Coordinates of C-alpha atoms in Angstrom, one line a residue:
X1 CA 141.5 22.1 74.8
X2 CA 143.0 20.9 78.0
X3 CA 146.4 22.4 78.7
X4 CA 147.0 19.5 81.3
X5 CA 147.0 15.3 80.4
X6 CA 146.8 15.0 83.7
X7 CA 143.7 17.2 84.3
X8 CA 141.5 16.1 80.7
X9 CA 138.6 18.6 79.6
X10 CA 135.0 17.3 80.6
X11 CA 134.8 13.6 79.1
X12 CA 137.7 13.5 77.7
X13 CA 139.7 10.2 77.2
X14 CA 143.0 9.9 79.7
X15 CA 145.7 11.1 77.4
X16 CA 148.0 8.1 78.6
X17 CA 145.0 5.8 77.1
X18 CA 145.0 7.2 73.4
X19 CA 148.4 6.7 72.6
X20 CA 149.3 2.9 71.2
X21 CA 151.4 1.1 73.8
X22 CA 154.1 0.1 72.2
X23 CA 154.2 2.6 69.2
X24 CA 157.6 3.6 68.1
X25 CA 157.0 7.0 68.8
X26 CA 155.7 6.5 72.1
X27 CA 158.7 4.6 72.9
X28 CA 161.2 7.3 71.9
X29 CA 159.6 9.6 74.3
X30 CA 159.4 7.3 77.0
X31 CA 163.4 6.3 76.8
X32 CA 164.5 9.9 76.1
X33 CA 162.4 11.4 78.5
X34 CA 164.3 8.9 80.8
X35 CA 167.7 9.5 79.8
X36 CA 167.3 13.3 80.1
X37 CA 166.4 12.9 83.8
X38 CA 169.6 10.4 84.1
X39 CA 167.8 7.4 84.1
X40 CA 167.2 4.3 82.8
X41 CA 164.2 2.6 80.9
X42 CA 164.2 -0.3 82.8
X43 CA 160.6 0.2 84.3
X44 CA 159.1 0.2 81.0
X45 CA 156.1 -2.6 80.8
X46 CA 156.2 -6.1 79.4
X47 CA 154.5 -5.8 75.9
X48 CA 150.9 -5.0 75.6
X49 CA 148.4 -7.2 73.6
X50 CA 148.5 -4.6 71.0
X51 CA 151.9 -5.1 70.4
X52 CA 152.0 -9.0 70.5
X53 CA 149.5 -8.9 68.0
X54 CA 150.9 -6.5 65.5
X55 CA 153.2 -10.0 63.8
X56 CA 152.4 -13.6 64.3
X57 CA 151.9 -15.9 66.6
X58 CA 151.5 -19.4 66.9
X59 CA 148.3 -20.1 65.0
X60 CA 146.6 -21.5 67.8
X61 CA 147.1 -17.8 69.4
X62 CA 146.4 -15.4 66.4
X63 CA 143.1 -15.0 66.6
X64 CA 142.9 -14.5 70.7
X65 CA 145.3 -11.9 70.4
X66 CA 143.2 -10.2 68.0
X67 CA 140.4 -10.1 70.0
X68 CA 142.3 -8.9 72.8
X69 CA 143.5 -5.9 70.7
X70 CA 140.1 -5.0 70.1
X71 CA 139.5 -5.0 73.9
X72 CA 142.3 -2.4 74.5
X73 CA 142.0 -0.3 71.5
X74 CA 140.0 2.6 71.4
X75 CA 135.7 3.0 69.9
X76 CA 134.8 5.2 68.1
X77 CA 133.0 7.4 70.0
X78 CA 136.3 7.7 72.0
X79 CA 137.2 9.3 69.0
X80 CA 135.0 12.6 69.7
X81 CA 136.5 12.5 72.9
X82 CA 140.7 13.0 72.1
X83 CA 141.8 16.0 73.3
X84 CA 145.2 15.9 71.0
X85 CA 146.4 19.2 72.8
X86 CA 146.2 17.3 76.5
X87 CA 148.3 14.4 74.2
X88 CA 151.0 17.1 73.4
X89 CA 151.2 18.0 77.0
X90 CA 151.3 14.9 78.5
X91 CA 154.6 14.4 76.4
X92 CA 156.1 17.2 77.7
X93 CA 155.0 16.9 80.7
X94 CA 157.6 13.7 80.9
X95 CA 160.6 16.0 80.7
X96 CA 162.1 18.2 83.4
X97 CA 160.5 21.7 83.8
X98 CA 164.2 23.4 82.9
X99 CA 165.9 25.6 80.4
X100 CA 167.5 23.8 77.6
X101 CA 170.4 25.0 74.7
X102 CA 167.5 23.0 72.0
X103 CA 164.7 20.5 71.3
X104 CA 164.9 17.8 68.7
X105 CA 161.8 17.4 66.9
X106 CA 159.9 15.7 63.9
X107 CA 159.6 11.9 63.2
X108 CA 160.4 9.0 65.3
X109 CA 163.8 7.8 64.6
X110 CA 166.1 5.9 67.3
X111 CA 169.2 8.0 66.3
X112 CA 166.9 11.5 67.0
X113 CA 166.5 10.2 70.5
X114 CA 170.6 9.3 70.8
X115 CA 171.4 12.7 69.6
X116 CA 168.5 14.6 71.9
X117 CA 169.8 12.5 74.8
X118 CA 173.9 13.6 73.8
X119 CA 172.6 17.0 73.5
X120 CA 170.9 16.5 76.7
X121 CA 167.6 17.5 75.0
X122 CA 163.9 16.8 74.7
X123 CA 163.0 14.4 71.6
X124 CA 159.1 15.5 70.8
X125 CA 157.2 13.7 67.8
X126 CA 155.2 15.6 65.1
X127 CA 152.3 13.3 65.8
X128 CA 151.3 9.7 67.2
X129 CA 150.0 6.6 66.4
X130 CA 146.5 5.5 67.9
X131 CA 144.2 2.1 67.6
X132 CA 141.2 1.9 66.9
X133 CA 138.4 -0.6 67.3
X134 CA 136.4 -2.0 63.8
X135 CA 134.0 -4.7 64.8
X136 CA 133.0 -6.6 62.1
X137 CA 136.5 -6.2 60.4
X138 CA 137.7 -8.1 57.7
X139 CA 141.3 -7.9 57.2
X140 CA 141.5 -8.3 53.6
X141 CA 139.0 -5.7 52.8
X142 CA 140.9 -2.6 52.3
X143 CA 138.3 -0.6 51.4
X144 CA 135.9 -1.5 54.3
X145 CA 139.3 -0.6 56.5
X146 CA 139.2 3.0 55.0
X147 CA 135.6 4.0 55.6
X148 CA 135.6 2.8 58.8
X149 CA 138.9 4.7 59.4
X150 CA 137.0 7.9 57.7
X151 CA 134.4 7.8 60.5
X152 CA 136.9 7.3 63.4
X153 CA 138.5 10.6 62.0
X154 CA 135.6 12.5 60.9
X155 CA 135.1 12.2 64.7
X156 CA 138.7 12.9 65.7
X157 CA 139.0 15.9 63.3
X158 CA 135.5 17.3 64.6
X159 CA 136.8 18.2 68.2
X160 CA 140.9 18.8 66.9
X161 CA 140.6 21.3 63.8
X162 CA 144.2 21.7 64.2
X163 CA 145.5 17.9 63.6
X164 CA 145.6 15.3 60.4
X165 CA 144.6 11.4 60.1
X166 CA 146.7 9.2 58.2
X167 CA 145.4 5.4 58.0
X168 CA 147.5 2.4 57.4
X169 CA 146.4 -0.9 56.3
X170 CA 149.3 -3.3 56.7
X171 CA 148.3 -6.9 57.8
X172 CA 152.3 -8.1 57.1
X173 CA 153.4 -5.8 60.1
X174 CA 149.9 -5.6 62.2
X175 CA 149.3 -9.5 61.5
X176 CA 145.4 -10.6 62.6
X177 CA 145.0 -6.8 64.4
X178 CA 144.7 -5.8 61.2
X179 CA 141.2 -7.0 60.9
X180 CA 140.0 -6.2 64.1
X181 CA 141.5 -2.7 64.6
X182 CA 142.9 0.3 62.6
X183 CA 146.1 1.8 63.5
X184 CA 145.5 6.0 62.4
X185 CA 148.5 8.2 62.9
X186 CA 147.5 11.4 63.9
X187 CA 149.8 14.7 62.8
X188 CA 149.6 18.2 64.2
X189 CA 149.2 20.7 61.6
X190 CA 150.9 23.7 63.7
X191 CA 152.8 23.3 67.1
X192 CA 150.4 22.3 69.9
X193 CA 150.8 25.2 73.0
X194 CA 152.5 22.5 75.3
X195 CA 155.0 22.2 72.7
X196 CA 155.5 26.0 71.8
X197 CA 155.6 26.3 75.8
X198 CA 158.7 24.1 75.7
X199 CA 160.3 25.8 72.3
X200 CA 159.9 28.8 75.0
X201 CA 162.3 27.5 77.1
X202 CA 165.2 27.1 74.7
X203 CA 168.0 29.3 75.8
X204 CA 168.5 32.5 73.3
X205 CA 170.9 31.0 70.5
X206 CA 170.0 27.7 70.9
X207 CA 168.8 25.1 68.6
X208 CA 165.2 23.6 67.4
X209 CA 166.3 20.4 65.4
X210 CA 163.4 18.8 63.2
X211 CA 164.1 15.5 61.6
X212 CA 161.8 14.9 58.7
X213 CA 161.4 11.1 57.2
X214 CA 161.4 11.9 53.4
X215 CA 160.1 8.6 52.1
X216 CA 157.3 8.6 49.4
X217 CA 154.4 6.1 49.3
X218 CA 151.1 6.0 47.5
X219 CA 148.2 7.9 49.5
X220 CA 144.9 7.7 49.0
X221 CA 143.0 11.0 49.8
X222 CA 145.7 12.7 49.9
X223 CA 145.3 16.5 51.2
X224 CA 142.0 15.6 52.7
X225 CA 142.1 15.4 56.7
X226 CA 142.0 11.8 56.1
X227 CA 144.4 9.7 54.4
X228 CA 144.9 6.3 53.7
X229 CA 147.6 4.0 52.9
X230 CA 148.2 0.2 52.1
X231 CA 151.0 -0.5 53.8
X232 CA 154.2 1.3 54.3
X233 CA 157.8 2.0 54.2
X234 CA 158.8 0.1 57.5
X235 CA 157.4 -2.8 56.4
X236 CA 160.3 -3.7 54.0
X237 CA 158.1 -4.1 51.4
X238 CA 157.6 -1.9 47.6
X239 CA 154.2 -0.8 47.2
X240 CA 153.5 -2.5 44.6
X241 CA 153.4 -5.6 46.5
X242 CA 150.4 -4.2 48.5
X243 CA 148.4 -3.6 45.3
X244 CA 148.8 -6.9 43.2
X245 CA 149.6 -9.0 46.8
X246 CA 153.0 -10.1 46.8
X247 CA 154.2 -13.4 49.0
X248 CA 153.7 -11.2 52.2
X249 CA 150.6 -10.3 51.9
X250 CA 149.5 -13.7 50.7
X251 CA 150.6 -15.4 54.2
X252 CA 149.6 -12.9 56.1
X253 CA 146.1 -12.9 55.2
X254 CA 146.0 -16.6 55.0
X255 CA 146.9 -16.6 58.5
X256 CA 144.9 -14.2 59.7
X257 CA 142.0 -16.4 58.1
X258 CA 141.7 -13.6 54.6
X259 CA 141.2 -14.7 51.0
X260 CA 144.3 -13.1 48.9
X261 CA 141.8 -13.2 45.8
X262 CA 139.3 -10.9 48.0
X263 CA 142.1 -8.3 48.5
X264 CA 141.2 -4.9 46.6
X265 CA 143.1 -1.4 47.2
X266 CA 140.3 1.3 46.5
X267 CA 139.0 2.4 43.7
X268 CA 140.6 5.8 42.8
X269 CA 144.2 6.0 42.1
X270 CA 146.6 6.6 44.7
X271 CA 148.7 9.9 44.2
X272 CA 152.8 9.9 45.4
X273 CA 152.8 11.4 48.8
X274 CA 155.1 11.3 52.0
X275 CA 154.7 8.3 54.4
X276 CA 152.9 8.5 57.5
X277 CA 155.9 9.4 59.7
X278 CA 156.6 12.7 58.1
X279 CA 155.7 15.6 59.8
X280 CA 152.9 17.9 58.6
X281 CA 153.9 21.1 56.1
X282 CA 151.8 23.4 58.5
X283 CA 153.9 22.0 62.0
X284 CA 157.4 22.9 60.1
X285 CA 156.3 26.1 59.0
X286 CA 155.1 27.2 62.5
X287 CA 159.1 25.9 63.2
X288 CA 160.5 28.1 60.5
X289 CA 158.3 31.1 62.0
X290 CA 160.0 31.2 65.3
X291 CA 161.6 34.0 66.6
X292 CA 164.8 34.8 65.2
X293 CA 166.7 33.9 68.1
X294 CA 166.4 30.0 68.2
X295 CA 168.3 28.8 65.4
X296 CA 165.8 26.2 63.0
X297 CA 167.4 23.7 60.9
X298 CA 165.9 20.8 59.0
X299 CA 167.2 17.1 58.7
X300 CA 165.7 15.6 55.6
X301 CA 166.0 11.6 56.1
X302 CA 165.4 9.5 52.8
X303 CA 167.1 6.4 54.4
X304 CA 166.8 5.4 57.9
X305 CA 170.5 4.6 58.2
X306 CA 171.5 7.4 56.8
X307 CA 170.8 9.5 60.0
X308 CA 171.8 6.2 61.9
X309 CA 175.1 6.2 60.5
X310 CA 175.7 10.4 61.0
X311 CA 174.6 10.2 64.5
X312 CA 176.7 7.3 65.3
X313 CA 179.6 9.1 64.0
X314 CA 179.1 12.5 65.6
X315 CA 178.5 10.4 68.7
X316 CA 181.7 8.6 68.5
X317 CA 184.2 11.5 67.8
X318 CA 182.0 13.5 70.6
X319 CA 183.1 10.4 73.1
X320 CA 186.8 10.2 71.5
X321 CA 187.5 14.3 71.9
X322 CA 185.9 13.5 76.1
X323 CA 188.2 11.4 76.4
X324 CA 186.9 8.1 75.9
X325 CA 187.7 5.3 73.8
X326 CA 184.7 5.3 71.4
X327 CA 185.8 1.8 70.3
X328 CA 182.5 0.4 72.4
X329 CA 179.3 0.1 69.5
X330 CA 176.0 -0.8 70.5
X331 CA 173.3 -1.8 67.5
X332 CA 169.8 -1.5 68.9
X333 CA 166.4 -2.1 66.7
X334 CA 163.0 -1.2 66.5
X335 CA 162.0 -0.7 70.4
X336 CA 164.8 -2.4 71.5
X337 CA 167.0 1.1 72.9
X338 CA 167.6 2.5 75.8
X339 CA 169.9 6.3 75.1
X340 CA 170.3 6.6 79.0
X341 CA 172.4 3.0 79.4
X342 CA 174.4 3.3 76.1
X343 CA 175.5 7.6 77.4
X344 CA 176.8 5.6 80.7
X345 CA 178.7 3.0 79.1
X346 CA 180.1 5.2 76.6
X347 CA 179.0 3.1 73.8
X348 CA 178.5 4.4 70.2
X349 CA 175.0 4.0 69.1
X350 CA 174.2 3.1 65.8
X351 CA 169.6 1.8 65.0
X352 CA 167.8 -0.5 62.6
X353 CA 164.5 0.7 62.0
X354 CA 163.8 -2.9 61.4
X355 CA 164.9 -6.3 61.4
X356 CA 165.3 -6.5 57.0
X357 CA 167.8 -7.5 54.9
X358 CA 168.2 -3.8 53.8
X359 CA 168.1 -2.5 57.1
X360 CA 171.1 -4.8 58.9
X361 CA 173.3 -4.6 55.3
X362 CA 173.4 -0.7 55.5
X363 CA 174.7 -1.5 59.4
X364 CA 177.4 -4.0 57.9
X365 CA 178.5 -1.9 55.4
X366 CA 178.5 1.4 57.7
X367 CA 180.9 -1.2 60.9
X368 CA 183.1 -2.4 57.9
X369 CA 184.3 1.7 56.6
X370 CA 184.3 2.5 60.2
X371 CA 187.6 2.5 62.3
X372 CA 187.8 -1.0 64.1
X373 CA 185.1 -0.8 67.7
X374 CA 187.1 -3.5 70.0
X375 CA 183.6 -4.7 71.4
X376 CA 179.9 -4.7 69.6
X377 CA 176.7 -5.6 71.2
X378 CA 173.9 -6.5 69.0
X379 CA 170.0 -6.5 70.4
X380 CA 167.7 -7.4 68.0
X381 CA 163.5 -7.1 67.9
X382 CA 162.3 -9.8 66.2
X383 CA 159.2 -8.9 63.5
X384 CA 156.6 -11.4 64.7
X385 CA 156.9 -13.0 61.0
X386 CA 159.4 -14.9 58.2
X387 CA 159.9 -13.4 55.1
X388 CA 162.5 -13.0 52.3
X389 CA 163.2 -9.4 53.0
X390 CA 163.6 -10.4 56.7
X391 CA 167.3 -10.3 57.6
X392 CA 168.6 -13.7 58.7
X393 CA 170.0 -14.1 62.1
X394 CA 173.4 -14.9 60.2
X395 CA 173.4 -11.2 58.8
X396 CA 172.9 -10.0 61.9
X397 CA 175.6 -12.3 63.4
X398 CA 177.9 -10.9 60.7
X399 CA 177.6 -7.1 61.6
X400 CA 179.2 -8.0 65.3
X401 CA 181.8 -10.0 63.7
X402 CA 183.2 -7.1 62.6
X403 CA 184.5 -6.5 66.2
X404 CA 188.4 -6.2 67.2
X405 CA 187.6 -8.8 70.3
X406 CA 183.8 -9.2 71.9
X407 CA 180.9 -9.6 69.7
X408 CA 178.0 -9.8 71.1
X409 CA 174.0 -10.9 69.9
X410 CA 171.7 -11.0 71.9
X411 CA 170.7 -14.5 72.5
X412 CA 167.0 -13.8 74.2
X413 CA 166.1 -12.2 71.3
X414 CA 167.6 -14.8 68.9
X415 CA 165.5 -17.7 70.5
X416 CA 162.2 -17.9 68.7
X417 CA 163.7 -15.6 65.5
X418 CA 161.6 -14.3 63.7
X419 CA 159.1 -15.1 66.1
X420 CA 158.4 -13.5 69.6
X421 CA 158.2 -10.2 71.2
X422 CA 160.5 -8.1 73.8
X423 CA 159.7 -5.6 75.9
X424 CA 161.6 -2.2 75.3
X425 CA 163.3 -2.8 78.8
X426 CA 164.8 -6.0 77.4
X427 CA 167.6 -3.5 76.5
X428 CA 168.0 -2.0 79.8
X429 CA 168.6 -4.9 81.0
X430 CA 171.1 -6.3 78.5
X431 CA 173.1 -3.0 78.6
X432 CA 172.9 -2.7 82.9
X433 CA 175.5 -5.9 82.5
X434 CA 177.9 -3.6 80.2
X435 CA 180.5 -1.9 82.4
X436 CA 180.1 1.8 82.9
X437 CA 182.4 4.6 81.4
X438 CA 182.2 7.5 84.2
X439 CA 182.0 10.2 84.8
X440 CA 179.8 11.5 81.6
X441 CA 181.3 14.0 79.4
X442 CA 180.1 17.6 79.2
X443 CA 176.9 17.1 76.6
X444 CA 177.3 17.6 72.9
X445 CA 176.7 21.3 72.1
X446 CA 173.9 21.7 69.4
X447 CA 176.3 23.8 66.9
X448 CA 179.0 21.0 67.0
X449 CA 176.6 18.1 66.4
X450 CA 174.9 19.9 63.6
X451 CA 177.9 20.8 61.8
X452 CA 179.3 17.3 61.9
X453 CA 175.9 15.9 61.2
X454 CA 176.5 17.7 57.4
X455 CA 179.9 16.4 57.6
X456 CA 178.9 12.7 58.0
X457 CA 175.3 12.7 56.5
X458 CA 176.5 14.0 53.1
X459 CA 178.3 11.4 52.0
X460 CA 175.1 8.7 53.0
X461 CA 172.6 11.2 51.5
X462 CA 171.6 12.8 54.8
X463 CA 170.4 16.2 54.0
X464 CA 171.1 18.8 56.9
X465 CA 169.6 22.6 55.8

């Protein structure tokens, strides 16, 4: 395997082409990678076809923007061609060639990227989303979606021994790509070398962090190299819904030109597995194998504002103890983030997964029990779709409300609700108006974040080992 993304083995495919623009994991790198090198994310791209076709468009648009999906996903025979090592690399590779006192690691999570870029520390995923090309698709034929998947990892798995395929079918969050493309996420099995390279460079006594999402879901295949999943947990909806199709699911097959009475999961039973976020057993146990002198701890995350909340409070009394107000809160969703802007303005971050009613309530409910913040700032990434479980922008008007004297949502994002899609430097921009709080403090040491991270977590069911 290529130790280099920027040199690929014979053939291979560019490792800054396999990864899905747009992907929440991408993103976190991207912006942390950023903020680590004490900068801003506001030369990330507009959004990518890929991305404006994962929700809805006008109707007139929907199937054009599934076409052009197809166009920039990858074939199938690019599939032999992944070099997942050269991947791993490349990701590194964005971070500065330096000592550092830890590494946050696991699934993609906004608040992991807040606290690596407190901590002043790399944020590296446990695996990565990819798309796929299926000519001939059908998006509501589940089971056609998961042999073609099977091929495009058969020819994944064949040249990376060391990595697993997890499918997901989901046409509520992918909309009419669903049918034209598969979306695999791909999940080493042990550390790749670029990232045991890095792990190398933690100082002795310091910290490796993983974050693990916890969240169940029925899996197809399960302990097979390939998976396969209807659906998922970020898409607000309960399983169920994706096997007997619920309202969602309806619509969006309707609008992406499906027959709701066509729709059937396969055949054998699914069996209770972890969603496609969580990091493989093998790449936690090569963690808990490292030498003795980097300290290894695991943050289990069963609720995604759990660990929003926890960070968010061991960000604030971090800012309050530098001698800052901490009274300044910003709320950022989905890809809407940007760690480097909110560490200059001081501003406590707190992150919504997604835009749903469950989502934005654990945020109100988290602002209410908090101390009074004199100013909130609210962006918001609308889903591409309506939908019951969708949060209102009223909801999301409330959580700023809660403000001592400036509440702010952002209104760009608010236009075309639930409609539309921002780019990722949408926030850099909004936050560059925000008035600085220099100089930065000293960073958050790792042994002081973790130990307030049991403190706060335990109470919202964050489990810290």
């Amino acid at each position: 395997m290529a130790a280099d993304a920027r040199v690929p083995a014979d053939g291979a495919v560019p490792a800054d082409r396999v990864v899905t623009a747009d992907s929440i994991g991408g993103v976190l790198v991207d912006v942390t990678a950023r903020a680590v090198a004490g900068r801003a994310a506001d030369d990330l791209g507009e959004p990518t076809v890929v991305s404006r076709a994962r929700g809805f468009a006008a109707a007139a648009e929907d199937e054009a923007l599934a076409r052009g999906a197809a166009r920039v996903a990858l074939s199938v025979e690019d599939c032999k061609r992944i070099d997942t090592d050269a991947v791993a690399a490349r990701i590194v590779g964005q971070y500065p060639d330096q000592p550092y006192p830890a590494v946050v690691l696991g699934s993609p999570h906004g608040a992991a990227a807040h606290l690596a870029t407190t901590l002043g520390v790399p944020w590296l995923p446990a695996g990565f989303e990819l798309t796929v090309r299926w000519p001939d698709g059908a998006v509501d034929d589940p089971e056609a979606a998961q042999r073609h998947g099977a091929a495009c990892a058969s020819a994944l798995l064949g040249a990376n021994p060391d990595v697993s395929v997890r499918q997901v079918h989901d046409p509520v969050v992918r909309g009419p790509a669903a049918g034209t493309t598969i979306s695999l996420f791909v999940r080493w099995r042990r550390l790749p070398p670029a990232y045991r390279r890095l792990l190398g460079r933690i100082r002795p006594g310091g910290f490796a962090l993983t974050v693990a999402d916890s969240r169940t879901w029925p899996v197809f295949g399960l302990g097979g190299g390939h998976s396969f999943q209807l659906g998922g947990p970020t898409s607000g909806l309960a399983a169920a819904e994706y096997v007997r199709p619920g309202p969602d699911l309806v619509q969006a097959l309707r609008r992406a030109d499906g027959d709701p009475h066509a729709w059937l999961p396969p055949a054998v039973p699914p069996l209770r597995g972890l969603g496609e976020h969580a990091p493989e057993p093998g790449f936690e146990a090569d963690l808990r194998d490292w030498p003795a002198e980097v300290r290894r701890h695991r943050i289990a995350v069963a609720r995604p504002g759990a660990l929003s909340a926890a960070v968010a409070q061991t960000v604030r009394a971090w800012l309050v103890e530098s001698g800052k107000t901490g009274d300044r809160l910003a709320v950022g969703c989905g890809r809407l983030l940007d760690p480097g802007q909110v560490l200059r303005c001081g501003l406590v971050p707190y992150w919504c997964e997604a835009p749903l009613r469950e989502e934005v309530a654990e945020a109100e409910i988290w602002v209410a029990g908090s101390p009074p913040f004199r100013s909130i700032d609210v962006l918001i990434e609308p889903p591409g779709r309506p939908s019951a479980v969708v949060a209102p922008l009223r909801q999301w008007d409330a959580v700023a409300w809660f403000s001592s004297q400036r509440a702010a949502v952002d209104r760009v994002g608010t236009r075309s609700y639930p409609y539309g899609t921002l780019p990722t430097r949408h926030a850099s921009v909004v936050l560059a108006e925000l008035r600085d709080d220099l100089p930065l403090p000293a960073p958050l040491t790792p042994g002081t974040a973790l130990e307030r991270l049991r403190r706060y977590g335990e109470p919202v069911g964050l489990v810290v080992d």
